[in-house]
Amino acid sequence: MLRYLFGPGKNEEHVNPRLVAAWSGPDYLSSLAPPLRPSGRHDVRNLARLLEQPVRAGRNPPQKFVWHASVRNHITDRILSDSQWAHIATEMVAAVGIAPHGDPDAVRWVAVRHAHDHIHIVATLVRQDGATVWAWNERLKAQTAARDLEQRYGLHQVGPVDRTSHRRPTAAEQNKTRRQRRPEIPRDRLRREVRATAAAATDENDFISRLQAAGVLVRLRYSTIHPDEVTGYAVGLPDHRTSTGDTVWYGGGRLAPDLTLPQLRRRWEPGPGTMPRVNAQDPGRPRHQYRSTVFRQATAAADEGAHHLAAQRDTDEDGIAALAEAAADVLASTARAFEGRKGGPLTNASETFDRAARETHWRHPGRLHPATIQLRSMSRLISTVGRLTNEDDAVAALQLVLRLSMIADNLANLRDAQKRIHQAQAARQAAESLRAITEASRSLPAVQRTAAPPPTPPRQGYPKGRAV
């Protein structure tokens, strides 16, 4: 670790690597600093030996005893001095509990700076009195300390953790995707597929059937107390396997917080009020005309929802949450109609909007607003009318996209009022992306005709047992 931090980096990006803080205080930094060799590289052996001394003398030290964290400023922040970074490092190690203020027997640690916008903190997890330190929940503690330091130094405010973001692909997943030359990380593909399917499905049976029709493997989890009760699910891809040939499974919660089976069941509940009946297609009416009518109905519902969201954002948070979720489903279905399973800019905007619409806990609204009920129906209906095939379809769909950008703008104001900075930023980003897509699409020629998707399979009960 030290050789890397004091080295040139992977692309010669490390400039003037140096110690800015250490466990021994500022007076000893010069004696701890690794000297330069004739080759121009730093000799870190003595510093490594000093850091490891408590580990070698400790009582039953852990095998993995190195703790590492990087602390980075936002791109818009001013450049901090070495002394300011030293104070930040000291606050961080104290906040996570490995080197509390005023504890002379705490672990040994150093802070290395080799760029203007960040530092690296390296510690060994054995105290100088021989006891091992376990940094429990250090990520949350470090993030809490970072929010405090942002205010104290007048830096960019990131906002508190709201637990609504989905899990990002790990480094191992990204490396495996590159090795296998996949166009997309399996976790991301599955999350998009499950989200679009959930927006189109009417219940659990329909959800499972649609996933199977899309080529997604599904494995159900059953209760250990009531063997016939389904308590969860996992999904996988037929060609995504481990080195031993087993399918790599992702539970709904590993894809996104709102894709667990209990959350999906809540979404499929009809809720108070009656779901409207949508007029069936006239057998003598061209399909594309029916498709345009569906998008126009959805646009009217989105317009009503946008105005309701603007007028009621401070009084009915539960109802607004239901409306935002319904709008996210409509956008997911529209993106699938526009871009298909491979996705594109509208699909990316849909992912961003969904991030803004998620809630930190379950919402139990009273009587749903009519626009929410209508949007829920429209998301399912849009998923059944197939891909866009002509300019009339595209124009009608773009009008819907523009109205959904208004909902995103108003949702951003709600998130600001709730002090949920991450989701407010996601809502604004989604609104800007949707408007940019609308403007760009207006200058394009008519939508090229595409083949209609295969019909939705008949609803079936899901079997019990192994993957289907």
C-alpha angles and dihedrals in degrees: 000000000000092000089055095046093049093039129087094269127234093295102022088267096135108097121189097340111207145156115261099172141007141176092262096059133249095297093070100043094101093054092047096047112110110248122234119255122219087259090062094249123121120251104225098171097102093047090049091050092052092048091049097046095092090047093054091047096040130111109257096334119203120258091235102048103154118100117193133182134167123212116200134183125226116263090249095053124106120252111269125216125245091254091053091051089048090056090048091051091049091051092048098053089045093049095052090049102241096108111019119194113273096013108128093186096054123122122287116253142162136201117219125197122195100152136042096246107046149024135208122226118205123185138167113230099226118091121229089250089061100256121127119239120215111202099216116192089352093156094059092042092050092048091051090051090048091055089053093047091050090060095043093052097036093242132153109298111234096181133229124297110271099181093228098109119102121239115274120227112269123239089255091055092049093048092048090050091053093047092051091043093232117170091224140020108261094230091056093046093050093047091053092046094048093047094051090046092049090051091053100040125094098200143347096285091051091046093054093044093051093049091051091049089053091057096255119141114230128199120186126213118217130204117261089216099043106029093195094054118096111218102171148346142222131205135205144168122252092232098042109091142149124252088268093054098256120138115256106235128201120196117219091253090054089058098047137331092249095050098073114117095250090053092048091049090054089051092053094051109109091223125199114330131038122288107236121245113238116216112256118240116274106243090224095048121095112253094232091057090052090048092053090049091053091053091048091052090050090049091054090050092047091049091052090046093051092054092045091049092052094048099043105033095118100042112042108036094160093053091045090051090055091049092049091050091050090049090051089054091050091051092049091052092046092050090053090050091049102041108014125218096321092065131207141186094323091049090051090050089050090055090051093048090049089055089056093047098053119108129221090227139009116291122215106193123188119229108351120240112253090243090057092051091047094048091051089055093044094054089058094042094049089054090058100049094069134221123338112265108177146020095268090058091048094049092050092047093048090054088056091049090053092052090049088055087059090053089050091052092051092044088055089058090052092051090049090054089050091050090238097142098175093054093044089055091047091051092051092046090051092049092051092047093050092050091047091051091050093050093046093048093053090065094051126092121256116302111270116243115259133189115269115251120252115274119269110267119245116271114264136177112253116248123239120242135035130008118308 
